[in-house]
CSV table of C-alpha atoms and ligand atoms in Angstrom, one decimal:
chain,number,residue,atom,x,y,z
A,1,MET,CA,0.1,0.0,0.0
A,2,ASP,CA,1.5,3.4,-0.9
A,3,GLU,CA,1.6,6.3,1.4
A,4,LYS,CA,-1.4,8.0,-0.2
A,5,SER,CA,-3.9,5.2,0.2
A,6,LEU,CA,-2.6,4.6,3.7
A,7,LYS,CA,-3.5,8.1,4.6
A,8,ILE,CA,-7.0,7.7,3.2
A,9,ASP,CA,-7.5,4.5,5.1
A,10,LYS,CA,-6.9,6.3,8.3
A,11,GLN,CA,-9.8,8.4,7.6
A,12,ALA,CA,-12.0,5.3,7.5
A,13,LEU,CA,-14.4,5.1,10.3
A,14,SER,CA,-14.3,2.9,13.3
A,15,GLU,CA,-16.8,0.1,13.4
A,16,GLU,CA,-19.5,1.7,15.5
A,17,ASN,CA,-20.1,4.6,13.1
A,18,LEU,CA,-20.4,2.4,10.0
A,19,LEU,CA,-23.2,3.2,7.6
A,20,GLU,CA,-25.9,0.6,7.6
A,21,TRP,CA,-25.9,0.0,3.8
A,22,ASP,CA,-28.7,-2.6,4.1
A,23,LYS,CA,-31.0,0.0,5.6
A,24,VAL,CA,-30.1,2.6,3.0
A,25,GLN,CA,-30.9,-0.1,0.3
A,26,GLU,CA,-34.2,-1.0,1.9
A,27,ASN,CA,-35.3,2.7,2.0
A,28,LEU,CA,-34.2,3.2,-1.6
A,29,LYS,CA,-36.5,0.3,-2.6
A,30,ILE,CA,-39.4,1.8,-0.7
A,31,ASN,CA,-38.8,5.3,-2.1
A,32,LEU,CA,-38.0,4.5,-5.7
A,33,GLY,CA,-40.1,1.3,-6.2
A,34,SER,CA,-39.0,-2.2,-6.5
A,35,GLN,CA,-38.7,-2.0,-10.3
A,36,ILE,CA,-36.0,0.6,-10.3
A,37,TYR,CA,-34.5,-0.8,-7.3
A,38,SER,CA,-34.0,-4.3,-8.7
A,39,SER,CA,-33.0,-3.0,-12.0
A,40,TRP,CA,-30.4,-0.5,-10.9
A,41,LEU,CA,-29.7,-0.3,-7.3
A,42,LYS,CA,-29.9,-3.7,-5.8
A,43,ASN,CA,-26.4,-4.7,-6.9
A,44,ILE,CA,-24.6,-1.6,-5.8
A,45,SER,CA,-22.3,-2.5,-2.9
A,46,LEU,CA,-20.7,-0.4,-0.3
A,47,LEU,CA,-17.0,-0.7,-0.9
A,48,LYS,CA,-15.5,1.8,1.4
A,49,GLU,CA,-16.6,4.5,3.8
A,50,TYR,CA,-14.9,7.7,4.9
A,51,ASN,CA,-16.0,10.6,7.0
A,52,HIS,CA,-17.3,12.5,4.1
A,53,TYR,CA,-17.7,10.2,1.2
A,54,VAL,CA,-18.5,6.6,0.4
A,55,ILE,CA,-17.2,4.5,-2.5
A,56,LEU,CA,-19.9,2.3,-4.1
A,57,GLY,CA,-19.2,-0.6,-6.4
A,58,VAL,CA,-21.1,-0.9,-9.6
A,59,GLN,CA,-20.9,-3.6,-12.2
A,60,THR,CA,-20.2,-1.7,-15.4
A,61,ARG,CA,-19.6,1.8,-16.7
A,62,PHE,CA,-23.1,1.8,-18.1
A,63,PHE,CA,-24.5,1.2,-14.8
A,64,ARG,CA,-22.4,3.9,-13.3
A,65,ASP,CA,-23.3,6.4,-16.0
A,66,TRP,CA,-27.0,5.5,-15.6
A,67,ILE,CA,-27.1,5.6,-11.8
A,68,THR,CA,-25.1,8.8,-11.7
A,69,SER,CA,-27.4,10.6,-14.1
A,70,ARG,CA,-30.6,9.4,-12.6
A,71,TYR,CA,-30.2,8.2,-9.0
A,72,ALA,CA,-27.1,9.6,-7.5
A,73,ASP,CA,-28.9,12.5,-5.7
A,74,LYS,CA,-31.5,10.1,-4.2
A,75,ILE,CA,-28.9,7.7,-3.1
A,76,LEU,CA,-26.9,10.6,-1.4
A,77,ASP,CA,-30.1,12.0,0.2
A,78,GLU,CA,-30.8,8.5,1.5
A,79,ILE,CA,-27.3,8.0,2.9
A,80,LYS,CA,-27.4,11.5,4.5
A,81,LYS,CA,-30.5,10.4,6.4
A,82,HIS,CA,-28.4,7.8,8.1
A,83,LYS,CA,-25.1,9.7,8.2
A,84,ILE,CA,-25.2,13.4,7.8
A,85,SER,CA,-21.5,13.9,7.3
A,86,ILE,CA,-21.5,12.1,3.9
A,87,ASN,CA,-21.6,14.6,1.1
A,88,ARG,CA,-20.3,12.8,-1.9
A,89,LEU,CA,-20.4,9.5,-3.7
A,90,GLU,CA,-17.8,7.8,-5.7
A,91,PHE,CA,-18.3,4.9,-7.9
A,92,GLN,CA,-15.9,2.1,-8.6
A,93,ILE,CA,-16.5,-0.3,-11.5
A,94,GLN,CA,-16.1,-3.9,-10.6
A,95,GLU,CA,-16.3,-5.5,-13.9
A,96,ASP,CA,-14.6,-8.7,-12.7
A,97,LYS,CA,-17.5,-9.4,-10.5
A,98,VAL,CA,-20.0,-9.4,-13.3
A,99,ASP,CA,-21.6,-12.5,-14.5
A,100,SER,CA,-24.2,-12.7,-17.2
A,101,GLN,CA,-27.0,-12.7,-14.7
A,102,THR,CA,-26.1,-9.6,-13.1
A,103,ILE,CA,-25.0,-7.3,-15.7
A,104,TYR,CA,-28.5,-6.9,-17.1
A,105,PRO,CA,-31.0,-7.5,-14.4
A,106,GLN,CA,-34.2,-9.4,-15.4
A,107,THR,CA,-36.5,-6.3,-15.1
A,108,PHE,CA,-34.3,-4.2,-17.2
A,109,GLU,CA,-36.4,-4.9,-20.2
A,110,ASN,CA,-39.5,-3.6,-18.6
A,111,ASN,CA,-37.9,-0.3,-17.5
A,112,VAL,CA,-36.0,0.6,-20.6
A,113,THR,CA,-37.7,-0.9,-23.5
A,114,ASP,CA,-41.1,0.5,-22.7
A,115,ILE,CA,-40.2,3.1,-25.3
A,116,LYS,CA,-40.9,0.9,-28.2
A,117,GLU,CA,-37.8,1.0,-30.2
A,118,SER,CA,-38.2,0.0,-33.7
A,119,VAL,CA,-36.6,1.1,-36.8
A,120,LEU,CA,-39.5,3.4,-37.5
A,121,ASN,CA,-39.5,4.9,-34.2
A,122,TYR,CA,-36.1,6.5,-34.7
A,123,ASN,CA,-37.1,8.7,-37.4
A,124,ARG,CA,-39.6,10.5,-35.4
A,125,LEU,CA,-39.6,13.7,-37.4
A,126,ASN,CA,-42.3,16.1,-36.4
A,127,PRO,CA,-44.1,17.2,-39.5
A,128,ASN,CA,-45.1,20.4,-37.7
A,129,LEU,CA,-41.5,21.6,-37.3
A,130,ASN,CA,-40.5,22.6,-40.8
A,131,PHE,CA,-38.7,25.3,-42.6
A,132,ASP,CA,-41.9,26.9,-43.8
A,133,ASN,CA,-43.1,27.8,-40.3
A,134,PHE,CA,-39.7,28.6,-39.0
A,135,VAL,CA,-39.9,32.4,-38.3
A,136,LEU,CA,-36.7,34.3,-39.2
A,137,GLY,CA,-35.0,36.9,-37.1
A,138,GLU,CA,-31.6,38.3,-36.5
A,139,SER,CA,-30.9,35.8,-33.8
A,140,ASN,CA,-31.5,32.7,-35.8
A,141,LYS,CA,-30.8,33.8,-39.4
A,142,LEU,CA,-27.4,32.4,-39.7
A,143,ALA,CA,-28.5,29.0,-38.2
A,144,TYR,CA,-31.4,28.9,-40.6
A,145,LEU,CA,-29.3,29.8,-43.6
A,146,SER,CA,-26.7,27.2,-42.7
A,147,ALA,CA,-29.5,24.6,-42.2
A,148,LYS,CA,-30.9,25.4,-45.7
A,149,LYS,CA,-27.4,25.3,-47.2
A,150,ILE,CA,-26.8,21.8,-45.9
A,151,CYS,CA,-29.9,20.6,-47.6
A,152,THR,CA,-28.5,21.6,-51.0
A,153,GLN,CA,-24.9,20.8,-50.5
A,154,LEU,CA,-24.7,17.6,-48.5
A,155,SER,CA,-21.5,16.8,-46.7
A,156,ARG,CA,-19.9,20.2,-47.7
A,157,TYR,CA,-20.1,21.4,-44.1
A,158,ASN,CA,-19.6,18.4,-41.9
A,159,PRO,CA,-20.8,18.3,-39.1
A,160,LEU,CA,-23.2,21.1,-38.8
A,161,PHE,CA,-23.3,22.0,-35.2
A,162,ILE,CA,-26.2,24.3,-34.0
A,163,TYR,CA,-26.1,25.5,-30.4
A,164,GLY,CA,-28.2,27.8,-28.2
A,165,GLY,CA,-30.2,28.1,-25.1
A,166,VAL,CA,-33.5,26.2,-24.3
A,167,GLY,CA,-36.6,26.9,-26.4
A,168,LEU,CA,-34.8,28.9,-29.1
A,169,GLY,CA,-35.6,26.6,-31.9
A,170,LYS,CA,-32.8,24.1,-32.3
A,171,THR,CA,-35.0,21.0,-32.5
A,172,HIS,CA,-37.3,22.9,-34.8
A,173,LEU,CA,-34.4,23.7,-37.2
A,174,ILE,CA,-32.8,20.3,-37.2
A,175,ASN,CA,-36.2,18.6,-37.6
A,176,SER,CA,-36.8,20.8,-40.5
A,177,ILE,CA,-33.5,19.6,-42.1
A,178,GLY,CA,-34.6,15.9,-41.5
A,179,LEU,CA,-38.0,16.5,-43.2
A,180,LYS,CA,-36.5,18.3,-46.2
A,181,LEU,CA,-33.7,15.5,-46.6
A,182,LYS,CA,-35.8,12.5,-46.0
A,183,GLU,CA,-37.3,12.6,-49.4
A,184,ASP,CA,-34.1,11.5,-51.1
A,185,ASN,CA,-32.0,10.2,-48.3
A,186,ASN,CA,-31.6,7.8,-45.5
A,187,VAL,CA,-32.2,10.1,-42.6
A,188,MET,CA,-31.6,9.1,-39.0
A,189,PHE,CA,-33.0,11.5,-36.4
A,190,ILE,CA,-32.5,10.7,-32.8
A,191,SER,CA,-31.8,12.5,-29.5
A,192,ALA,CA,-28.6,11.7,-27.6
A,193,GLU,CA,-30.8,10.3,-24.8
A,194,ARG,CA,-32.5,7.8,-27.1
A,195,PHE,CA,-29.2,6.9,-28.7
A,196,MET,CA,-28.2,5.8,-25.3
A,197,TYR,CA,-31.3,3.8,-24.6
A,198,GLN,CA,-30.8,1.9,-27.8
A,199,PHE,CA,-27.1,1.5,-27.1
A,200,ILE,CA,-27.6,-0.1,-23.8
A,201,LYS,CA,-30.5,-2.2,-25.0
A,202,SER,CA,-28.3,-3.5,-27.8
A,203,ILE,CA,-25.6,-4.5,-25.4
A,204,LYS,CA,-28.1,-6.3,-23.4
A,205,LYS,CA,-29.4,-8.3,-26.2
A,206,ASN,CA,-26.0,-8.9,-27.6
A,207,GLU,CA,-26.9,-6.9,-30.7
A,208,MET,CA,-24.1,-4.5,-30.8
A,209,VAL,CA,-23.3,-5.5,-34.5
A,210,LYS,CA,-26.9,-4.7,-35.4
A,211,PHE,CA,-26.8,-1.4,-33.5
A,212,LYS,CA,-23.6,-0.4,-35.4
A,213,ASP,CA,-24.9,-1.3,-38.7
A,214,PHE,CA,-28.1,0.4,-38.0
A,215,PHE,CA,-26.8,3.7,-37.2
A,216,ARG,CA,-24.0,3.7,-39.6
A,217,LYS,CA,-26.1,3.1,-42.7
A,218,ALA,CA,-27.6,6.5,-42.5
A,219,ASN,CA,-26.3,9.0,-44.9
A,220,VAL,CA,-27.9,11.9,-42.9
A,221,PHE,CA,-27.4,11.5,-39.2
A,222,ILE,CA,-29.2,14.0,-36.9
A,223,ILE,CA,-28.6,14.0,-33.2
A,224,ASP,CA,-30.4,16.3,-30.8
A,225,ASP,CA,-29.1,17.6,-27.5
A,226,ILE,CA,-25.7,16.1,-27.7
A,227,GLN,CA,-24.9,17.7,-24.3
A,228,PHE,CA,-26.5,14.6,-22.9
A,229,ILE,CA,-23.3,12.6,-23.4
A,230,ARG,CA,-21.4,14.8,-20.9
A,231,GLY,CA,-19.7,12.7,-18.2
A,232,LYS,CA,-20.9,9.4,-19.8
A,233,GLU,CA,-17.8,7.7,-20.9
A,234,GLY,CA,-19.3,4.5,-22.4
A,235,LEU,CA,-21.6,6.5,-24.5
A,236,GLN,CA,-19.0,8.9,-25.7
A,237,GLU,CA,-16.8,6.0,-26.8
A,238,GLU,CA,-19.7,4.6,-28.8
A,239,PHE,CA,-20.7,8.0,-30.2
A,240,PHE,CA,-17.1,8.7,-31.3
A,241,HIS,CA,-17.0,5.5,-33.3
A,242,THR,CA,-20.3,6.1,-34.9
A,243,PHE,CA,-19.4,9.6,-35.8
A,244,ASN,CA,-16.1,8.5,-37.3
A,245,SER,CA,-17.5,5.8,-39.5
A,246,LEU,CA,-20.4,8.1,-40.7
A,247,PHE,CA,-17.9,10.9,-41.3
A,248,ASP,CA,-15.5,8.5,-43.3
A,249,LYS,CA,-18.2,7.6,-45.7
A,250,SER,CA,-19.3,11.3,-46.0
A,251,SER,CA,-22.6,11.0,-44.4
A,252,GLN,CA,-23.9,14.4,-43.3
A,253,ILE,CA,-23.9,14.8,-39.6
A,254,ILE,CA,-26.1,17.4,-37.9
A,255,ILE,CA,-25.9,18.0,-34.1
A,256,SER,CA,-27.6,20.3,-31.7
A,257,SER,CA,-26.4,21.3,-28.3
A,258,ASP,CA,-27.3,23.7,-25.5
A,259,ARG,CA,-23.7,25.1,-25.7
A,260,ALA,CA,-20.7,25.5,-27.9
A,261,PRO,CA,-18.5,22.5,-28.6
A,262,ASN,CA,-15.6,23.9,-26.5
A,263,LYS,CA,-17.9,24.4,-23.6
A,264,LEU,CA,-19.0,20.8,-23.4
A,265,ASP,CA,-17.2,19.9,-20.3
A,266,ARG,CA,-16.7,16.3,-19.3
A,267,VAL,CA,-16.6,15.3,-23.0
A,268,GLN,CA,-13.5,13.9,-24.4
A,269,ASP,CA,-11.3,16.3,-26.3
A,270,ARG,CA,-11.2,14.2,-29.4
A,271,ILE,CA,-15.0,14.4,-29.6
A,272,LYS,CA,-15.0,18.2,-29.1
A,273,SER,CA,-12.5,18.6,-31.8
A,274,ARG,CA,-14.7,16.5,-34.3
A,275,LEU,CA,-17.6,18.5,-33.3
A,276,SER,CA,-16.2,21.8,-34.1
A,277,GLY,CA,-14.6,20.5,-37.3
A,278,GLY,CA,-17.4,21.6,-39.6
A,279,LEU,CA,-19.7,24.5,-39.4
A,280,VAL,CA,-20.6,25.8,-35.9
A,281,VAL,CA,-23.5,28.2,-35.6
A,282,ASP,CA,-25.5,29.6,-32.8
A,283,ILE,CA,-29.0,30.7,-32.2
A,284,GLY,CA,-29.4,33.6,-29.8
A,285,ASN,CA,-32.2,35.2,-27.8
A,286,PRO,CA,-35.0,36.5,-29.9
A,287,ASP,CA,-35.3,40.3,-30.1
A,288,TYR,CA,-38.4,42.3,-30.0
A,289,GLU,CA,-39.1,42.1,-33.8
A,290,LEU,CA,-38.7,38.3,-33.9
A,291,LYS,CA,-41.0,37.9,-30.9
A,292,LEU,CA,-43.6,40.2,-32.6
A,293,LYS,CA,-43.4,38.1,-35.8
A,294,ILE,CA,-43.8,34.9,-33.9
A,295,LEU,CA,-46.9,36.3,-32.2
A,296,LYS,CA,-48.4,37.4,-35.4
A,297,LYS,CA,-47.9,34.0,-36.8
A,298,LYS,CA,-49.6,32.4,-33.8
A,299,ILE,CA,-52.5,34.7,-34.2
A,300,ASN,CA,-52.8,33.7,-37.8
A,301,GLU,CA,-52.7,30.0,-37.0
A,302,PHE,CA,-55.4,30.7,-34.3
A,303,GLU,CA,-57.6,32.4,-36.8
A,304,ASN,CA,-57.2,29.6,-39.3
A,305,SER,CA,-58.0,26.8,-36.9
A,306,PHE,CA,-60.7,28.5,-34.8
A,307,LYS,CA,-62.1,30.7,-37.5
A,308,GLU,CA,-62.1,33.7,-35.0
A,309,TYR,CA,-59.7,36.4,-34.2
A,310,PRO,CA,-58.1,36.0,-30.7
A,311,ASN,CA,-59.3,39.0,-28.9
A,312,LEU,CA,-56.0,40.7,-28.4
A,313,ASN,CA,-55.4,44.4,-29.0
A,314,GLU,CA,-52.2,45.9,-30.5
A,315,SER,CA,-50.9,47.0,-27.1
A,316,VAL,CA,-51.3,43.6,-25.5
A,317,ILE,CA,-49.3,42.0,-28.4
A,318,ASP,CA,-46.7,44.7,-28.1
A,319,PHE,CA,-46.5,44.1,-24.4
A,320,LEU,CA,-46.0,40.3,-24.9
A,321,ALA,CA,-43.3,40.9,-27.4
A,322,LYS,CA,-41.6,43.5,-25.4
A,323,ASP,CA,-41.9,42.7,-21.8
A,324,THR,CA,-41.9,38.9,-21.6
A,325,ASN,CA,-38.2,38.4,-21.9
A,326,SER,CA,-38.7,34.7,-22.4
A,327,ASN,CA,-37.4,32.3,-24.9
A,328,ILE,CA,-39.6,31.3,-27.8
A,329,ARG,CA,-41.2,28.3,-26.2
A,330,GLU,CA,-42.1,30.4,-23.2
A,331,LEU,CA,-43.4,33.2,-25.4
A,332,ILE,CA,-45.7,30.7,-27.1
A,333,GLY,CA,-46.9,29.4,-23.8
A,334,VAL,CA,-47.6,32.9,-22.6
A,335,PHE,CA,-49.5,33.7,-25.8
A,336,ASN,CA,-51.7,30.5,-25.4
A,337,ARG,CA,-52.4,31.4,-21.8
A,338,ILE,CA,-53.5,35.0,-22.6
A,339,VAL,CA,-55.7,33.7,-25.5
A,340,ALA,CA,-57.3,31.1,-23.2
A,341,PHE,CA,-58.1,33.7,-20.6
A,342,SER,CA,-59.5,36.2,-23.1
A,343,LYS,CA,-61.8,33.5,-24.4
A,344,MET,CA,-63.0,32.5,-21.1
A,345,SER,CA,-63.6,36.0,-19.8
A,346,LYS,CA,-65.1,36.9,-23.2
A,347,LYS,CA,-63.5,40.4,-23.0
A,348,GLN,CA,-60.6,42.2,-24.6
A,349,LEU,CA,-57.8,42.0,-22.1
A,350,SER,CA,-55.8,45.1,-21.2
A,351,VAL,CA,-52.1,45.1,-20.5
A,352,ASN,CA,-52.8,45.2,-16.8
A,353,ASP,CA,-55.0,42.3,-17.0
A,354,CYS,CA,-52.2,40.5,-18.8
A,355,LYS,CA,-49.7,41.4,-16.1
A,356,ILE,CA,-52.0,39.9,-13.5
A,357,ILE,CA,-52.6,36.8,-15.4
A,358,LEU,CA,-48.9,36.3,-16.0
A,359,LYS,CA,-47.9,37.3,-12.5
A,360,ASP,CA,-46.1,34.0,-11.8
A,361,VAL,CA,-44.2,34.2,-15.1
A,362,TYR,CA,-43.2,37.6,-14.1
A,363,LYS,CA,-42.3,36.7,-10.5
A,364,ASN,CA,-43.4,39.2,-7.9
A,365,SER,CA,-40.4,41.5,-8.4
A,366,LYS,CA,-41.3,42.2,-12.0
A,367,ILE,CA,-44.9,42.9,-11.6
A,368,THR,CA,-44.9,44.8,-8.4
A,369,THR,CA,-43.9,44.8,-4.7
A,370,ILE,CA,-45.9,45.1,-1.5
A,371,GLU,CA,-44.0,48.1,-0.7
A,372,LYS,CA,-45.1,49.8,-3.9
A,373,ILE,CA,-48.6,48.8,-3.3
A,374,GLN,CA,-48.5,50.3,0.2
A,375,ASN,CA,-46.9,53.6,-1.0
A,376,VAL,CA,-49.4,54.1,-3.8
A,377,THR,CA,-52.4,53.3,-1.8
A,378,SER,CA,-51.4,55.6,1.1
A,379,ASN,CA,-50.6,58.3,-1.3
A,380,PHE,CA,-53.9,57.8,-3.0
A,381,TYR,CA,-55.8,58.3,0.2
A,382,SER,CA,-53.5,61.1,1.4
A,383,ILE,CA,-52.5,59.4,4.6
A,384,SER,CA,-49.1,58.5,5.8
A,385,LEU,CA,-47.5,55.0,5.4
A,386,GLU,CA,-47.1,54.9,9.1
A,387,GLU,CA,-50.8,55.7,9.6
A,388,MET,CA,-51.8,53.0,7.2
A,389,LEU,CA,-49.7,50.4,8.7
A,390,SER,CA,-50.5,51.3,12.3
A,391,GLN,CA,-52.9,49.4,14.6
A,392,ARG,CA,-55.5,52.1,14.6
A,393,ARG,CA,-58.8,51.0,13.3
A,394,SER,CA,-60.7,54.0,12.2
A,395,ARG,CA,-62.3,53.6,8.8
A,396,PRO,CA,-60.2,56.3,6.9
A,397,LEU,CA,-57.2,54.2,7.8
A,398,ALA,CA,-58.6,50.7,7.9
A,399,ARG,CA,-60.2,50.8,4.4
A,400,PRO,CA,-56.9,51.8,2.6
A,401,ARG,CA,-55.1,49.2,4.6
A,402,GLN,CA,-57.5,46.6,3.5
A,403,ILE,CA,-57.4,47.7,0.0
A,404,ALA,CA,-53.6,47.5,0.1
A,405,MET,CA,-53.7,44.0,1.5
A,406,TYR,CA,-56.2,42.9,-1.2
A,407,LEU,CA,-53.9,44.3,-3.9
A,408,ALA,CA,-51.0,42.6,-2.4
A,409,LYS,CA,-52.8,39.3,-2.7
A,410,LYS,CA,-53.9,40.0,-6.2
A,411,LEU,CA,-50.8,41.5,-7.7
A,412,THR,CA,-48.0,39.6,-6.1
A,413,THR,CA,-47.2,36.0,-5.6
A,414,ARG,CA,-46.6,36.5,-1.8
A,415,SER,CA,-48.4,34.2,0.5
A,416,LEU,CA,-51.0,35.4,3.1
A,417,PRO,CA,-48.6,35.1,6.2
A,418,GLU,CA,-45.9,37.0,4.2
A,419,ILE,CA,-48.4,39.8,3.4
A,420,GLY,CA,-49.5,39.8,7.0
A,421,ARG,CA,-45.8,40.3,8.1
A,422,LYS,CA,-45.4,43.2,5.8
A,423,PHE,CA,-48.5,44.9,7.3
A,424,SER,CA,-47.0,45.4,10.8
A,425,ASN,CA,-46.9,41.7,11.6
A,426,ARG,CA,-50.7,41.1,11.3
A,427,ASP,CA,-52.0,37.7,11.3
A,428,HIS,CA,-52.8,35.9,7.9
A,429,THR,CA,-56.5,35.7,8.9
A,430,THR,CA,-56.6,39.5,9.0
A,431,VAL,CA,-55.3,39.4,5.4
A,432,ILE,CA,-58.0,37.0,4.4
A,433,HIS,CA,-60.6,39.1,6.1
A,434,ALA,CA,-59.4,42.3,4.2
A,435,VAL,CA,-59.4,40.4,0.8
A,436,LYS,CA,-63.0,39.1,1.4
A,437,THR,CA,-64.1,42.6,2.5
A,438,ILE,CA,-62.8,44.4,-0.5
A,439,GLU,CA,-64.1,41.7,-2.9
A,440,LYS,CA,-67.5,42.1,-1.4
A,441,LEU,CA,-67.4,45.8,-1.4
A,442,SER,CA,-66.2,46.0,-5.0
A,443,LEU,CA,-69.4,44.3,-6.0
A,444,ASN,CA,-71.9,46.9,-4.8
A,445,ASN,CA,-69.8,49.9,-3.8
A,446,GLU,CA,-69.1,51.9,-6.9
A,447,GLU,CA,-66.7,54.2,-5.3
A,448,ILE,CA,-64.5,51.5,-3.7
A,449,LYS,CA,-64.6,49.6,-7.0
A,450,LYS,CA,-63.4,52.7,-8.9
A,451,ASN,CA,-60.7,53.5,-6.4
A,452,VAL,CA,-59.3,50.0,-6.4
A,453,GLU,CA,-59.1,50.0,-10.2
A,454,GLU,CA,-57.4,53.4,-10.1
A,455,ILE,CA,-54.8,52.4,-7.6
A,456,LYS,CA,-54.2,49.2,-9.5
A,457,SER,CA,-53.5,51.1,-12.7
A,458,ILE,CA,-51.2,53.5,-11.0
A,459,ILE,CA,-49.3,50.5,-9.5
A,460,LEU,CA,-49.1,48.7,-12.8
A,461,SER,CA,-48.6,51.7,-15.1
A,462,ASP,CA,-44.7,51.5,-15.1
B,501,ADP,P1,-34.9,24.0,-28.5
B,501,ADP,O1,-34.7,22.7,-29.1
B,501,ADP,O2,-33.9,25.0,-28.9
B,501,ADP,O3,-35.0,23.9,-27.0
B,501,ADP,P2,-37.4,24.0,-29.9
B,501,ADP,O4,-36.9,23.8,-31.3
B,501,ADP,O5,-38.1,22.9,-29.2
B,501,ADP,O6,-36.3,24.7,-29.0
B,501,ADP,O7,-38.4,25.3,-29.9
B,501,ADP,C1,-39.4,25.6,-28.9
B,501,ADP,C2,-40.6,26.0,-29.4
B,501,ADP,O8,-40.6,27.2,-30.1
B,501,ADP,C3,-41.1,25.0,-30.5
B,501,ADP,O9,-42.6,24.9,-30.3
B,501,ADP,C4,-40.8,25.6,-31.8
B,501,ADP,O10,-41.7,25.3,-32.8
B,501,ADP,C5,-40.9,27.2,-31.5
B,501,ADP,N1,-40.0,28.0,-32.2
B,501,ADP,C6,-38.7,28.2,-31.9
B,501,ADP,N2,-38.1,29.0,-32.8
B,501,ADP,C7,-39.0,29.2,-33.7
B,501,ADP,C8,-39.1,30.0,-34.9
B,501,ADP,N3,-38.0,30.7,-35.3
B,501,ADP,N4,-40.2,30.1,-35.6
B,501,ADP,C9,-41.3,29.5,-35.1
B,501,ADP,N5,-41.4,28.7,-34.0
B,501,ADP,C10,-40.3,28.6,-33.4
B,502,MG,MG1,-34.7,20.8,-28.2
């Protein structure tokens, strides 16, 4: 034993503090279910235990990758319940212990192959994500033009690597390439995650030869979300070989990723260099114009399918394009929500209505704060903030106070107790009472109703 390992061994704990691994296992089985347990966790052994970490034995790399990506947090949480000082897991692969029974547990099939994998299932191109309905803007123009170019000049730029944040249209774009090319080519479209499912399944069934043939016969190979391979050595190995053999026979390779090739940490350097060896383009955040165009397009689609105009005025559309600084997926989500509300309430929504509907998208800070509500309300009634927050119960103070509490509930995402605290530590039941009182008064007291609306629009106006 060398000096270093001796040192580590000294940290190992004395008998009485040892983690009861059986108990941890038992609880994992209860919490995660016996299927997952017997497929993945049952055969994990506790190899060594130190003050702050444990070394767990797993049978193969694939097991390690799978367990780390899916269950490591849960295992660590469970261990911590038994021994709080542990804050890290390490895995050691014990390939020599493996026999054919244990590499691939019996229930594996049920868990993984639920996703029916057939040749047809790979090419799950979505017909709705095509070039025709991809809206162009500054942020995605280059990626779009590159994608189009690929379709006319196969293998000239190889691979095409498109990267960008979530919901910006990467899948849409590479799916469009697939649709366009599949007329004349053997197109394979798969996410990196599914590639892994298939990979593991093939090993299990002893069908690696088939797997290799299958993926290598494509002359257009599109793989989505390549960042999934980060930290998964076995998968990277296989991907590297698949990539090389496709590349060698000049198949067009198209890849999407949430980050640039050189930012793919925990990916082998040789893979990163392959990935950046062709054309690398990014998709950026959409600007106002692009968001506006997308909204107009959505309105158009809505009209075509429902034969009615979604009841949105220009200022609302403008607000959605300007103030929701979201990605495109979120923008579409926000649009659908507003349209649904407008249909339900059968009225034309104002920008303020939208702000209220979207308050959780906005988070409280964005729409407004309790402080602001208090200031505006006390100003409106020409009383001081101290008076409004005081314990005095005279109506000229109590009514504005109740209105402010009511608005705090309606315009922020703060909970009732939080609101109570901000009103000189009042109880949440007081807040409920205020909300109910103002709701009731608004129904039959025109003046209160008018004042509440006015205060609300002052609060929301900037
Ligand atoms: P990513 O793969 O980058 O996370 P997606 O391609 O899944 O994003 O896009 C998210 C949603 O936004 C999809 O519904 C997609 O159709 C839509 N979308 C994204 N960009 C555009 C665009 N330029 N034109 C039209 N729809 C778009
Ligand atoms: Mg995607």
